[in-house]
Tab-separated table of N, CA and C in Angstrom:
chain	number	residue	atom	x	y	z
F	43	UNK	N	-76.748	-87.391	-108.736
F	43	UNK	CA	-77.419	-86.237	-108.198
F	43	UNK	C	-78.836	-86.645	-107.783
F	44	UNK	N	-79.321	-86.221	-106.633
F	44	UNK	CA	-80.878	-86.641	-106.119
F	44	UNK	C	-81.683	-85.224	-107.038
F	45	UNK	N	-82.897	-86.397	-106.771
F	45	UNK	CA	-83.930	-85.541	-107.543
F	45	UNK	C	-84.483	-84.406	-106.984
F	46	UNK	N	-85.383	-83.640	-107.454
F	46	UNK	CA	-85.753	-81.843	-106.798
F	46	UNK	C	-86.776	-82.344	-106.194
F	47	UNK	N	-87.574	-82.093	-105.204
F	47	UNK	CA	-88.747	-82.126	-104.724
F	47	UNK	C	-90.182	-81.395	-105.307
F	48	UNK	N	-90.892	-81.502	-105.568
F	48	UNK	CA	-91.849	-80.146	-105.852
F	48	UNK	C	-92.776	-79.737	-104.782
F	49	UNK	N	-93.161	-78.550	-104.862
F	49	UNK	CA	-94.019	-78.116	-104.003
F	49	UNK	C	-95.386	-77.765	-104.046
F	50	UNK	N	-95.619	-79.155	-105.624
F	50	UNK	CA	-97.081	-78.864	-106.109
F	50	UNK	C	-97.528	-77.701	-106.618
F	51	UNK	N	-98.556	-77.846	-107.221
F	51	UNK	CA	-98.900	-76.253	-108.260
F	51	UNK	C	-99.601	-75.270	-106.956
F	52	UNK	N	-99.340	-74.427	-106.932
F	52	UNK	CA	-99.594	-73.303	-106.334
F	52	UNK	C	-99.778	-72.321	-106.869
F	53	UNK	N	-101.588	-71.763	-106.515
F	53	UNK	CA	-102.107	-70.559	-106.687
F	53	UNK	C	-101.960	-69.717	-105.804
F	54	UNK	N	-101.497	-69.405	-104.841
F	54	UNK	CA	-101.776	-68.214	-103.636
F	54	UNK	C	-99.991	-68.685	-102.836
F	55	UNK	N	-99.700	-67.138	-102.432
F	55	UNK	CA	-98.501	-67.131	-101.611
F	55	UNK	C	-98.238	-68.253	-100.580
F	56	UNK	N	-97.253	-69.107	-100.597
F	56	UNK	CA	-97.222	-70.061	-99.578
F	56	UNK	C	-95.894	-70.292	-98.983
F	57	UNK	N	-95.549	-70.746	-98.009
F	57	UNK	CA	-94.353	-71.536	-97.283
F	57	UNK	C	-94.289	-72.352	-98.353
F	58	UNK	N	-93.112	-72.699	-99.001
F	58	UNK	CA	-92.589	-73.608	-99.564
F	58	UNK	C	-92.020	-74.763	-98.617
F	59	UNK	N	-91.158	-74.040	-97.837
F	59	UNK	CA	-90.181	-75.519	-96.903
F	59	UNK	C	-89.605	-74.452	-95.837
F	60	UNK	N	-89.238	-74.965	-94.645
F	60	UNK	CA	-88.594	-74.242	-93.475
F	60	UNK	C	-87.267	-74.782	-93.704
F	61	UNK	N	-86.474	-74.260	-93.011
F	61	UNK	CA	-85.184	-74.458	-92.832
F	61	UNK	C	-84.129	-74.527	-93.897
F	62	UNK	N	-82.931	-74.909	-93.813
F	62	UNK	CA	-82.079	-74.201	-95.522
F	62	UNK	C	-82.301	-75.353	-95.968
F	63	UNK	N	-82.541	-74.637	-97.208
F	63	UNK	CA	-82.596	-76.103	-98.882
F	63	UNK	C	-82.193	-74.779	-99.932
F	64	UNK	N	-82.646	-75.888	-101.232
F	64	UNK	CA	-82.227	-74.765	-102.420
F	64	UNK	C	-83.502	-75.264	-103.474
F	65	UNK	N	-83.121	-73.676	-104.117
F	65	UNK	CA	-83.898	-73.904	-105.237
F	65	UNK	C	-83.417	-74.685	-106.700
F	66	UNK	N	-84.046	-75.536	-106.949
F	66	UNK	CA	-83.519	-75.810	-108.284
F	66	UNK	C	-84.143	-75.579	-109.630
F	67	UNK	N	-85.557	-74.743	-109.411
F	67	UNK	CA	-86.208	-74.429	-110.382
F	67	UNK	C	-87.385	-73.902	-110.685
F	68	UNK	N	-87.952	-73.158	-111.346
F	68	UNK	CA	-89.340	-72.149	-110.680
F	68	UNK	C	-90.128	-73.000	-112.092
F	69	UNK	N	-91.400	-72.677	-112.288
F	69	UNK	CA	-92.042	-72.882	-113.340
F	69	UNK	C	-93.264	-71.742	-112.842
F	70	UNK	N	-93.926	-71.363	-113.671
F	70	UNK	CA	-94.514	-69.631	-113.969
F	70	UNK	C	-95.886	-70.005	-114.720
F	71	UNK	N	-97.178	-70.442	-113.902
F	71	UNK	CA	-97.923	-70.375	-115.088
F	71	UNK	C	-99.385	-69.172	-115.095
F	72	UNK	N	-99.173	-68.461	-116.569
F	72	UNK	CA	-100.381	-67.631	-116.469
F	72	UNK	C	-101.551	-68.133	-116.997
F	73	UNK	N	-102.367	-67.240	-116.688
F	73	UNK	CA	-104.242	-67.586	-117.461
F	73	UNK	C	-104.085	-67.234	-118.840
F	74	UNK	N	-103.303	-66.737	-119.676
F	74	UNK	CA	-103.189	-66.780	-121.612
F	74	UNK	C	-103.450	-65.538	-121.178
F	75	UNK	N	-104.010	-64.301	-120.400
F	75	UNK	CA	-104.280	-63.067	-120.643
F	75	UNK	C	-103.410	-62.295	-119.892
F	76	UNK	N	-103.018	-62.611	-118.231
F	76	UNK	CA	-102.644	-61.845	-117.588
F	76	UNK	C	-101.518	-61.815	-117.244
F	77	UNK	N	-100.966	-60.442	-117.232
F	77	UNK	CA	-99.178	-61.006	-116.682
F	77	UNK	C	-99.084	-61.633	-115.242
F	78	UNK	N	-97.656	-62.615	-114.746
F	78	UNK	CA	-97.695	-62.918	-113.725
F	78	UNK	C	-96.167	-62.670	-113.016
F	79	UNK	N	-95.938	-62.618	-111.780
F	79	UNK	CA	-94.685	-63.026	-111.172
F	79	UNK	C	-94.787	-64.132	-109.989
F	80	UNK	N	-93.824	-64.558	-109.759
F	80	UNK	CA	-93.862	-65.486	-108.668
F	80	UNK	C	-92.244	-64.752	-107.982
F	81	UNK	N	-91.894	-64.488	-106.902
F	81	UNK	CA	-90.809	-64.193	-106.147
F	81	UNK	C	-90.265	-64.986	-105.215
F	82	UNK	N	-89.374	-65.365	-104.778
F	82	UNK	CA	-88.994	-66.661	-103.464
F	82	UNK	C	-88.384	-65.890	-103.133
F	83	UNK	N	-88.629	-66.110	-101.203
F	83	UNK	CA	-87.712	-65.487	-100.592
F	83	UNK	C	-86.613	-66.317	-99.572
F	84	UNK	N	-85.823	-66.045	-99.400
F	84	UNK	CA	-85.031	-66.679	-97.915
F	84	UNK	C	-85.439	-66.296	-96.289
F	85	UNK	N	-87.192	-67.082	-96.811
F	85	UNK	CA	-87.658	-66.735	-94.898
F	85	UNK	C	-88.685	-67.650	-95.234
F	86	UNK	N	-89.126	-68.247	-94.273
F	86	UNK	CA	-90.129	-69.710	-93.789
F	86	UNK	C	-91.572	-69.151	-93.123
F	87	UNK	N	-91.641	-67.384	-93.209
F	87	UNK	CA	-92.999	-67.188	-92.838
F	87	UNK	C	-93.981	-66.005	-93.833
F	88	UNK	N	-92.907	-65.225	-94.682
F	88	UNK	CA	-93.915	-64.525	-95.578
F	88	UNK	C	-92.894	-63.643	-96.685
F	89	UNK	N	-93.833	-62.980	-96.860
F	89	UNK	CA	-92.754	-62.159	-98.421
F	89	UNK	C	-92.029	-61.319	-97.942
F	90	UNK	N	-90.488	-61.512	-97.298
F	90	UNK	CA	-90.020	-60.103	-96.779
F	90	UNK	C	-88.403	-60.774	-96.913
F	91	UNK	N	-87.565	-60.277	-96.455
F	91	UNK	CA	-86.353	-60.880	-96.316
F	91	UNK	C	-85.496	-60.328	-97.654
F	92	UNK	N	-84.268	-61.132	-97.693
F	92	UNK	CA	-83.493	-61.638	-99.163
F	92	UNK	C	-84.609	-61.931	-100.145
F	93	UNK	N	-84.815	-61.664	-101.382
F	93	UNK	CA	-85.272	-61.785	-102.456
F	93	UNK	C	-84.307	-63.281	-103.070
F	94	UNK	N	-84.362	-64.168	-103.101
F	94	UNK	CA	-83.572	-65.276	-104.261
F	94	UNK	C	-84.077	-65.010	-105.649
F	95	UNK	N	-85.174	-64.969	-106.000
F	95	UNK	CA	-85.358	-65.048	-107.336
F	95	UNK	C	-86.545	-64.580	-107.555
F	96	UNK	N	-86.485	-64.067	-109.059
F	96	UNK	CA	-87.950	-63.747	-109.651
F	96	UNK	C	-88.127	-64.442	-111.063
F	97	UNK	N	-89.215	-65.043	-111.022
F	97	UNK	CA	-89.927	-65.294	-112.208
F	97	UNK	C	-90.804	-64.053	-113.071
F	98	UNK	N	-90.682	-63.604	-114.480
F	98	UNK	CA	-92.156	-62.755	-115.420
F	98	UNK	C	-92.349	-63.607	-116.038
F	99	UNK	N	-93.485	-63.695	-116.261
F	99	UNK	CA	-94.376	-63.883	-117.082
F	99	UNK	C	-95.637	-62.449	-118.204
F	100	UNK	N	-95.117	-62.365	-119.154
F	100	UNK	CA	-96.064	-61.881	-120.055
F	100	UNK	C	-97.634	-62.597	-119.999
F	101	UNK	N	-98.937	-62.217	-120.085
F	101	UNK	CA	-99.900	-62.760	-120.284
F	101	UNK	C	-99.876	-63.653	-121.310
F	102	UNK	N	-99.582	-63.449	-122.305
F	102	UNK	CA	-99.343	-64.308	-123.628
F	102	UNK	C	-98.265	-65.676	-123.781
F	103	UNK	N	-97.533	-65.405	-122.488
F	103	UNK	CA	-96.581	-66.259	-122.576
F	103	UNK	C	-96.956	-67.951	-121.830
F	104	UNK	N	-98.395	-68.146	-120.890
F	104	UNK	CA	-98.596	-69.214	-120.608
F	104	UNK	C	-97.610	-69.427	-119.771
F	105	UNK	N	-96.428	-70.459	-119.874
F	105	UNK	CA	-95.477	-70.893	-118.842
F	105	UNK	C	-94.462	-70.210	-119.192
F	106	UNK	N	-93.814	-70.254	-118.477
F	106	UNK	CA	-92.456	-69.935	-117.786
F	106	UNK	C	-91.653	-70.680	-117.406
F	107	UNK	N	-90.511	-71.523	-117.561
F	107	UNK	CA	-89.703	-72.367	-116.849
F	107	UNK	C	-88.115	-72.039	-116.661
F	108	UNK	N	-87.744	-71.478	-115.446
F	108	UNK	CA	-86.375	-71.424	-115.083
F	108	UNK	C	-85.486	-72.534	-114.179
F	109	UNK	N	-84.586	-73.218	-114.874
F	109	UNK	CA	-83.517	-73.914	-114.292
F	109	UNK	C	-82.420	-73.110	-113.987
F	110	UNK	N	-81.992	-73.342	-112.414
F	110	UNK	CA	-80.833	-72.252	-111.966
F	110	UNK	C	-79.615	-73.353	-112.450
F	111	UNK	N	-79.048	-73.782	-112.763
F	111	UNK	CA	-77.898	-74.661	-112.919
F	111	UNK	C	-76.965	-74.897	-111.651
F	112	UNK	N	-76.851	-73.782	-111.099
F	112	UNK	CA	-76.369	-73.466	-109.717
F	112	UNK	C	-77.180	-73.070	-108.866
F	113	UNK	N	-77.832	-74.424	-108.449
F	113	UNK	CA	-78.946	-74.214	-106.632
F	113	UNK	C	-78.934	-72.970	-106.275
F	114	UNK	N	-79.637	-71.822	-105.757
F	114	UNK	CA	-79.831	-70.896	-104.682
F	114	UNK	C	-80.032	-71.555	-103.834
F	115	UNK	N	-79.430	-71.467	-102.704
F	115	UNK	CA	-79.494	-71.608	-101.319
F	115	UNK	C	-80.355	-71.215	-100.171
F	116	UNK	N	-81.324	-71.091	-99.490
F	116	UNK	CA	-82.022	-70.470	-98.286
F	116	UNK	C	-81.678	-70.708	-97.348
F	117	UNK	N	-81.149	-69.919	-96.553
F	117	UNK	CA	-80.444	-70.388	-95.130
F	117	UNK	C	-81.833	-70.740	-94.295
F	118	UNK	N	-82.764	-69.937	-94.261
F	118	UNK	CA	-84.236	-70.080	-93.592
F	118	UNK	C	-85.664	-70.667	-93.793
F	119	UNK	N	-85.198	-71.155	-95.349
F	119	UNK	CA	-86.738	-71.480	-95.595
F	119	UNK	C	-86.894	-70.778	-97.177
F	120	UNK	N	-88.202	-71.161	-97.515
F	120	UNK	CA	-88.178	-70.830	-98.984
F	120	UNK	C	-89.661	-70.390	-98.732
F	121	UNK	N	-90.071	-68.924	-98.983
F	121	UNK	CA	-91.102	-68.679	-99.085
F	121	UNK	C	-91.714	-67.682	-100.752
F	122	UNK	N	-92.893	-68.118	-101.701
F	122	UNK	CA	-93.122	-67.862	-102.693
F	122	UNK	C	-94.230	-66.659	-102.505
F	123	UNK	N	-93.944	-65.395	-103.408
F	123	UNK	CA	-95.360	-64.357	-103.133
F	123	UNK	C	-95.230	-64.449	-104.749
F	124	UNK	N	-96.882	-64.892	-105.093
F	124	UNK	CA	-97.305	-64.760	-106.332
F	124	UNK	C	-98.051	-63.660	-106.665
F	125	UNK	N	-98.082	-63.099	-107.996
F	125	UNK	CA	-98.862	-61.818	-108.215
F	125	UNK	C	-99.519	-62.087	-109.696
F	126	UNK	N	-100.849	-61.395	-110.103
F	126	UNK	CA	-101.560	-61.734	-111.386
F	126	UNK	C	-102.317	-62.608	-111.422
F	127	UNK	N	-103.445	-62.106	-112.133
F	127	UNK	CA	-104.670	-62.636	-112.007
F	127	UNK	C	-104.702	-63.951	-112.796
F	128	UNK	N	-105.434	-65.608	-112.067
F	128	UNK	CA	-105.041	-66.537	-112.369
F	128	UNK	C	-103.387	-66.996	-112.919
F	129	UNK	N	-103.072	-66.887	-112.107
F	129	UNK	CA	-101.677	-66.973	-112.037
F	129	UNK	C	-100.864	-68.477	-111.094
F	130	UNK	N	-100.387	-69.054	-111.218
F	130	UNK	CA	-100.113	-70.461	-110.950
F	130	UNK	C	-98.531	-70.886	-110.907
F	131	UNK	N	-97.977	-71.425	-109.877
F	131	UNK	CA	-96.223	-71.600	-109.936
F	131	UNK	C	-96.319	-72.920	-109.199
F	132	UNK	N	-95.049	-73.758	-109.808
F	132	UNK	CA	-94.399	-74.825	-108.848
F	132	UNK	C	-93.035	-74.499	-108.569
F	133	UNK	N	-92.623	-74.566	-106.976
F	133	UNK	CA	-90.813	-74.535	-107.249
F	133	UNK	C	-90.553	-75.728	-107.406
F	134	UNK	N	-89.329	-76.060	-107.428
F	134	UNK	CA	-88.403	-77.581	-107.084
F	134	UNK	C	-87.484	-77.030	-106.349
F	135	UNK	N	-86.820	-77.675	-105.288
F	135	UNK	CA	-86.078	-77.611	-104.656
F	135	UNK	C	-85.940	-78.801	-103.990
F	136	UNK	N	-84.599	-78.852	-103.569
F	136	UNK	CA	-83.747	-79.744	-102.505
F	136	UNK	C	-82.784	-80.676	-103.708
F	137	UNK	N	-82.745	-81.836	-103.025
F	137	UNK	CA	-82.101	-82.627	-103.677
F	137	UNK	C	-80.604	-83.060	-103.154
């Protein structure tokens, strides 16, 4: 099996990757106080579309790490909208 790519730590909503890939894994990190989410969507330009996945985070909870076992797919692109104050995510995908 090839390895996931990352898309580096990310503070603010970003394009992850254009065109179809998959997700293979979110990681969720908060500031110790505030709750957070991170959302991916199946579109290559902003937060709208198919929803693939959501990450919570509790304030107290620091990280977050979800492995899908079974890739999500994006036919279009992988785009992330983060929410919560100091709030921080990496995906992985491809492979």
């Amino acid at each position: 099996m090839a390895s996931s790519r990352s898309s580096g730590l990310k503070t603010a909503d970003a394009v992850i990757t254009t065109g179809r890939n998959r997700i293979n894994a979110i990681t969720l990190i908060t500031d110790g106080t505030n709750a957070a989410n991170v959302v991916v969507y199946d579109n290559s330009s902003g937060a709208s579309g198919l929803a693939l996945g959501k990450v919570s985070a509790a304030g107290t909870q620091n990280t977050v790490h979800v492995i899908f076992e079974n890739p999500v797919v994006a036919e279009n692109g992988i785009y992330a909208d983060v929410t919560g104050t100091g709030a921080a995510y990496i995906v992985y995908f491809g492979g």
